[in-house]
Amino acid sequence: MPSRKKNGRFLKNCQAETYNNRLDNISRPDLSTTDFDTPSTLDFDTTFTPDFDTTFTPDFDTSFTPGSFQHDHTYQSSASFDEINEFYFSGKLKPIGYTRHVIDIQTFFDNMRCSRCDITLKLKDGIGILPAGLCGHLIVRCYNCNDFVRVAMGKTHNASHGPRIFDVNTKLATGMYHSGIGPIQLNNLFTSLNLPNVSESLIRRRCEEVGPILENIAQQSVDNALFEEGLLTKTCNLQADNDRKVVGYSARYKRCRKCDVAKFKKRLPTKHKCPQNKGDSDRIKNSLPSVVLHQFGNHDGCGDWCQMKNKPTAKHRNLPWGADLKDENLKKDLLKVFTDLDPGKMSKLDSSNPNESFNNTVRSKAPKDKHYSESGSLAHRLSAAVCQKNEGYKYVAQVHEELGLSPGIATTVTAAIRDKDVNRKRTVAKTKEFKLQRLKLKSQRSSETRSHEIREGDTYCSNVIADAQEPDLTVIPGPSEDNCEHIEKVVVFYDLETTGLSRQSSITQISAVCEEQEFNRYATPTQEISEDACRVTGLKFNTATNELLYNDEPVSHKHPQQVLLDFIQFLMSLCASDKHIVLAAHNNRRFDSIILFNQLKFYKLWNHFSRYIVGFCDTLPFFKMLYPEFENYKQEYIAQKLLNEAYSAHNALDDCRMLMSLVKKTEKIDVLLSDYFYSSHQVTFQGVQPNKESLEHLLRNKVLSRTIFKKLEDSTLTYNHLKISYHRDGFDGLFYLLSEKTGSGKARISNNRRVIQKIADFFSNEE
């Protein structure tokens, strides 16, 4: 058998002999003659209490000098840290400045004594640290006897087997369950603070130490709560919602990680506490009859809460003369009542608030995005949630006391503050004023949510893209936009070239100009270009080569849908919160706007497009009004008359540039916007409809009073917005739109149901 271990590994006989001789020859360096001329420092981290930064500077030469061990085996004075670590500590010793550690200062100072000569050690004689989780042992060289002394840097306690355990590591497991995080999150926090990375095996062992204590405390708490609930149910003295406690719980497991690994490796699992199928889901149901039978002198099913089980002479405190009940019919009736009770509802009765509160606590201990359901960790975390619900935050100190650890001043003080705050909130929650305020806030939140849904349309509906119908993406402006200053209208001059003169023609070119900003795209024709259109526009399409030619020169072209999307993107770049876009074109009312509407509708882009424009302007009647003496009103003729210029007509981009110059020349753009404007909702497949769909139309038909009309006119709401909200949700749609609260807390337009009903009736008759 080999007689030595090196770094935890057994050596062969030949290796062991060499290793033993080497250790014997350098068994103990004469450290009194060693040169320790490097100053030592102890830097306390003032950001942690009582933890401190163990930033030590080693007071020995850490560089290895070849030849330190001569052939005659005499020890030289330059022993390196690596040599000391290798020969005395099996490579487990870490430099003092390696990381920070959590240290109990008082315990650390008390332990700074040499176990051999019983003198006080000096911090400057520290060699290194043997880490153990967050704490560890400081290795100090005794300046008197030159012994290496292990100084525990924190409190320790006995384990069931093996060496003593640092209290801070056990409390680490309790804290992990209490805060609802796992080993990875713990180490992310520790390493960010330059604390040691604690191994998962150490955390698992400490969890196995803490877990059973948590489960015992939780079970005792549940038993007491069940007894109290039974007494209160029997006396009809129901607790308030916020005072309810957990009366039964269990953790259900579908799988066990250790069993699954063993099955995969085709071997028997190692001995472990398998949590699979250990949940007792019928505990509450089986315990309920004992509440009745207890009153009739049958204590076989009673739990530890029953004093009569071990003391038959005890009397009932809540029955006449303390005697058992005798009526068998009464017992049958009570048992029937308790048997029919739903155990799942025992703790909530007429309210789900206590259950929701407990569920939130469980989620905080065992988050759903972390997988704890294949190990005993889930039961431990569930037990921690039960303890916190029933006992309050003080349960952490109770766990430590059960383990024989100090509860900790910070732990108990913080728990007392938290419990006091919880009790205060419970007291306030029982008051009538609080309940009324809660109902009021709930109603307000519900109304705000419905108002947002009405204004946003299908923005958040499922399967919007796959729907056969065009999604309703029109966004109605909110109350915050009503108080904006006058909104400026930005005129964008645009022009279309098409495959023909039909209103169903396909677009071949679309251009737009707004001051210095220009847009120009060619679209792949989806129809054959007519001979007249070819002659006028100079555009031809070769289906064989998929080439679009302008004046016999090929031009780049895209699918019509992509061209329209690019056009919308261009308009979006011009749009601002204080600006509305108006599209102006020559003969816009009879041709361009209708072609554009039909193409956008075909590709289901009209609603999206309408979010960025408010309407159109037609410059043809505008020029007729200004210059009635002109012989005709073709754009090239007007350009010749007003600017004395000729240009390439029927090229969309050149047409846009010229139209902008002509309108600017008139210096009457305000007249164009006021007298020759029509809104986007007036455009249809057949053409532009008369402006019957306006707020003035509602006023003339006495649907709106002048007061409501004035409020609507001062807001950003239009006739089309009212119509959209009605189609989305009828009367409720109008109500939630018009009654939405402004910043001052008042209704946006009106919350009078009779006023809103008249508007709803009008739209109902229009259908």
Coordinates of N, CA and C in Angstrom, one line a residue, residues 444-534:
Q444 N -60.3 52.6 -12.2 CA -59.5 53.5 -13.0 C -58.6 52.8 -13.9
R445 N -57.9 51.8 -13.4 CA -56.9 51.0 -14.2 C -57.7 50.3 -15.3
S446 N -58.8 49.7 -15.0 CA -59.6 49.0 -16.0 C -60.0 49.9 -17.1
S447 N -60.5 51.1 -16.7 CA -60.9 52.1 -17.7 C -59.8 52.6 -18.6
E448 N -58.6 52.8 -18.0 CA -57.4 53.2 -18.7 C -57.0 52.2 -19.7
T449 N -57.1 50.9 -19.3 CA -56.7 49.8 -20.2 C -57.7 49.7 -21.4
R450 N -59.0 49.8 -21.1 CA -59.9 49.7 -22.2 C -59.8 50.9 -23.2
S451 N -59.5 52.1 -22.6 CA -59.3 53.3 -23.5 C -58.1 53.1 -24.4
H452 N -57.0 52.6 -23.8 CA -55.8 52.3 -24.7 C -56.1 51.3 -25.7
E453 N -56.9 50.2 -25.4 CA -57.2 49.2 -26.4 C -58.1 49.8 -27.5
I454 N -59.0 50.6 -27.2 CA -59.9 51.2 -28.2 C -59.0 52.1 -29.1
R455 N -58.1 52.9 -28.5 CA -57.3 53.8 -29.4 C -56.3 53.1 -30.2
E456 N -55.8 52.0 -29.8 CA -54.7 51.3 -30.5 C -55.1 50.3 -31.5
G457 N -56.4 49.8 -31.4 CA -56.9 48.9 -32.4 C -56.3 47.5 -32.3
D458 N -55.9 46.9 -33.4 CA -55.4 45.6 -33.5 C -53.9 45.4 -33.2
T459 N -53.3 46.4 -32.6 CA -51.9 46.4 -32.4 C -51.4 45.2 -31.6
Y460 N -52.1 44.8 -30.6 CA -51.7 43.7 -29.8 C -52.5 42.4 -30.0
C461 N -53.3 42.3 -31.0 CA -54.1 41.1 -31.2 C -53.2 40.0 -31.7
S462 N -53.6 38.8 -31.4 CA -52.9 37.6 -31.9 C -53.2 37.3 -33.3
N463 N -52.2 36.8 -34.1 CA -52.4 36.3 -35.4 C -52.9 37.5 -36.4
V464 N -52.3 38.7 -36.1 CA -52.7 39.8 -36.9 C -52.3 39.7 -38.4
I465 N -51.1 39.2 -38.6 CA -50.5 39.2 -40.0 C -51.3 38.1 -40.8
A466 N -51.6 37.0 -40.1 CA -52.1 35.8 -40.8 C -53.6 36.0 -41.1
D467 N -54.2 37.0 -40.5 CA -55.7 37.3 -40.7 C -56.0 37.6 -42.1
A468 N -57.1 37.1 -42.6 CA -57.4 37.3 -44.0 C -57.8 38.8 -44.2
Q469 N -58.4 39.4 -43.2 CA -58.8 40.8 -43.3 C -57.6 41.7 -43.0
E470 N -57.7 43.0 -43.5 CA -56.6 44.0 -43.2 C -56.7 44.3 -41.7
P471 N -55.6 44.2 -41.0 CA -55.7 44.6 -39.6 C -56.0 46.1 -39.3
D472 N -56.7 46.3 -38.3 CA -57.1 47.7 -37.9 C -56.0 48.3 -37.1
L473 N -55.1 49.0 -37.8 CA -53.9 49.6 -37.2 C -53.9 51.1 -37.0
T474 N -55.1 51.7 -37.3 CA -55.2 53.1 -37.1 C -55.2 53.5 -35.6
V475 N -54.3 54.4 -35.2 CA -54.1 54.8 -33.8 C -54.8 56.1 -33.6
I476 N -55.7 56.1 -32.7 CA -56.4 57.3 -32.3 C -55.6 58.1 -31.3
P477 N -55.4 59.4 -31.5 CA -54.6 60.2 -30.6 C -55.2 60.2 -29.2
G478 N -54.3 60.3 -28.2 CA -54.7 60.3 -26.8 C -54.9 61.7 -26.3
P479 N -55.4 61.8 -25.0 CA -55.7 63.1 -24.5 C -54.5 64.0 -24.3
S480 N -53.3 63.4 -24.2 CA -52.1 64.2 -24.0 C -51.8 65.0 -25.3
E481 N -52.3 64.6 -26.4 CA -52.1 65.4 -27.7 C -53.1 66.5 -27.9
D482 N -54.1 66.6 -27.0 CA -55.2 67.6 -27.2 C -54.7 69.0 -26.9
N483 N -53.7 69.1 -25.9 CA -53.3 70.4 -25.4 C -52.1 70.9 -26.2
C484 N -51.7 70.2 -27.3 CA -50.6 70.7 -28.0 C -50.9 72.0 -28.7
E485 N -49.9 72.8 -29.0 CA -50.2 74.0 -29.8 C -50.6 73.7 -31.2
H486 N -50.9 74.7 -32.0 CA -51.4 74.5 -33.3 C -50.5 73.6 -34.1
I487 N -51.1 72.6 -34.7 CA -50.3 71.6 -35.5 C -50.1 72.1 -36.9
E488 N -48.9 72.1 -37.3 CA -48.5 72.6 -38.7 C -48.8 71.5 -39.7
K489 N -49.3 71.9 -40.8 CA -49.5 71.0 -41.9 C -48.4 71.1 -42.9
V490 N -47.7 70.0 -43.2 CA -46.6 69.9 -44.1 C -47.1 69.4 -45.5
V491 N -46.9 70.2 -46.5 CA -47.4 69.8 -47.9 C -46.3 69.0 -48.6
V492 N -46.6 67.8 -49.0 CA -45.7 66.9 -49.8 C -46.3 66.8 -51.2
F493 N -45.6 67.3 -52.2 CA -46.1 67.2 -53.6 C -45.7 65.8 -54.1
Y494 N -46.6 65.1 -54.7 CA -46.4 63.8 -55.2 C -47.0 63.6 -56.5
D495 N -46.6 62.6 -57.3 CA -47.2 62.3 -58.6 C -47.0 60.8 -58.9
L496 N -47.9 60.2 -59.6 CA -47.9 58.8 -60.0 C -47.9 58.7 -61.5
E497 N -47.1 57.7 -62.0 CA -47.2 57.2 -63.4 C -47.8 55.8 -63.3
T498 N -48.7 55.5 -64.2 CA -49.5 54.2 -64.1 C -49.5 53.5 -65.5
T499 N -50.0 52.3 -65.4 CA -50.1 51.5 -66.6 C -51.2 51.9 -67.6
G500 N -52.1 52.8 -67.1 CA -53.2 53.3 -67.9 C -54.0 54.3 -67.2
L501 N -55.2 54.7 -67.7 CA -56.0 55.7 -67.1 C -57.1 55.2 -66.2
S502 N -57.2 53.8 -66.1 CA -58.2 53.2 -65.2 C -57.9 53.4 -63.8
R503 N -58.9 53.5 -62.9 CA -58.6 53.7 -61.5 C -58.1 52.4 -60.9
Q504 N -58.1 51.3 -61.6 CA -57.5 50.1 -61.1 C -56.2 49.8 -61.7
S505 N -55.6 50.8 -62.3 CA -54.3 50.7 -63.0 C -53.2 50.4 -62.0
S506 N -52.1 49.8 -62.4 CA -51.0 49.6 -61.6 C -50.0 50.7 -61.6
I507 N -49.3 51.0 -60.5 CA -48.4 52.1 -60.4 C -47.0 51.6 -61.1
T508 N -46.5 52.5 -61.9 CA -45.1 52.2 -62.5 C -44.1 53.1 -61.9
Q509 N -44.5 54.3 -61.4 CA -43.5 55.3 -60.8 C -44.2 56.1 -59.8
I510 N -43.6 56.3 -58.7 CA -44.1 57.2 -57.7 C -43.0 58.1 -57.2
S511 N -43.3 59.4 -57.1 CA -42.3 60.4 -56.7 C -42.9 61.4 -55.8
A512 N -42.1 62.0 -54.9 CA -42.6 63.0 -54.0 C -41.5 64.0 -53.6
V513 N -41.8 65.2 -53.3 CA -40.9 66.3 -53.0 C -41.4 67.1 -51.9
C514 N -40.6 67.4 -50.9 CA -40.9 68.3 -49.8 C -39.7 69.1 -49.5
E515 N -39.7 70.3 -49.9 CA -38.6 71.2 -49.8 C -37.3 70.5 -50.4
E516 N -36.3 70.2 -49.6 CA -35.1 69.6 -50.2 C -35.2 68.1 -50.2
Q517 N -36.2 67.5 -49.6 CA -36.3 66.0 -49.5 C -37.0 65.5 -50.7
E518 N -36.5 64.5 -51.4 CA -37.1 63.9 -52.6 C -37.1 62.4 -52.5
F519 N -38.2 61.9 -53.1 CA -38.4 60.4 -53.2 C -38.7 60.0 -54.6
N520 N -38.1 58.9 -55.1 CA -38.4 58.5 -56.4 C -38.2 57.0 -56.5
R521 N -39.2 56.2 -57.0 CA -39.1 54.8 -57.1 C -39.9 54.3 -58.4
Y522 N -39.3 53.3 -59.1 CA -40.0 52.7 -60.2 C -40.6 51.3 -59.6
A523 N -41.8 51.0 -60.0 CA -42.4 49.8 -59.6 C -42.6 48.8 -60.7
T524 N -42.4 47.5 -60.5 CA -42.7 46.5 -61.5 C -44.2 46.5 -61.8
P525 N -44.5 46.7 -63.1 CA -45.9 46.7 -63.5 C -46.6 45.3 -63.3
T526 N -47.7 45.3 -62.7 CA -48.5 44.1 -62.5 C -49.5 43.9 -63.6
Q527 N -49.6 44.9 -64.5 CA -50.5 44.9 -65.6 C -49.7 45.3 -66.9
E528 N -50.3 45.1 -68.0 CA -49.7 45.5 -69.2 C -49.8 47.0 -69.4
I529 N -48.7 47.6 -69.8 CA -48.7 49.1 -69.9 C -49.4 49.4 -71.3
S530 N -50.4 50.3 -71.2 CA -51.1 50.6 -72.5 C -50.2 51.4 -73.4
E531 N -50.6 51.4 -74.7 CA -49.8 52.2 -75.7 C -49.8 53.7 -75.4
D532 N -51.0 54.2 -75.0 CA -51.1 55.6 -74.6 C -50.1 55.9 -73.5
A533 N -50.1 55.0 -72.4 CA -49.3 55.3 -71.3 C -47.8 55.2 -71.7
C534 N -47.4 54.3 -72.6 CA -46.0 54.2 -73.0 C -45.6 55.5 -73.7

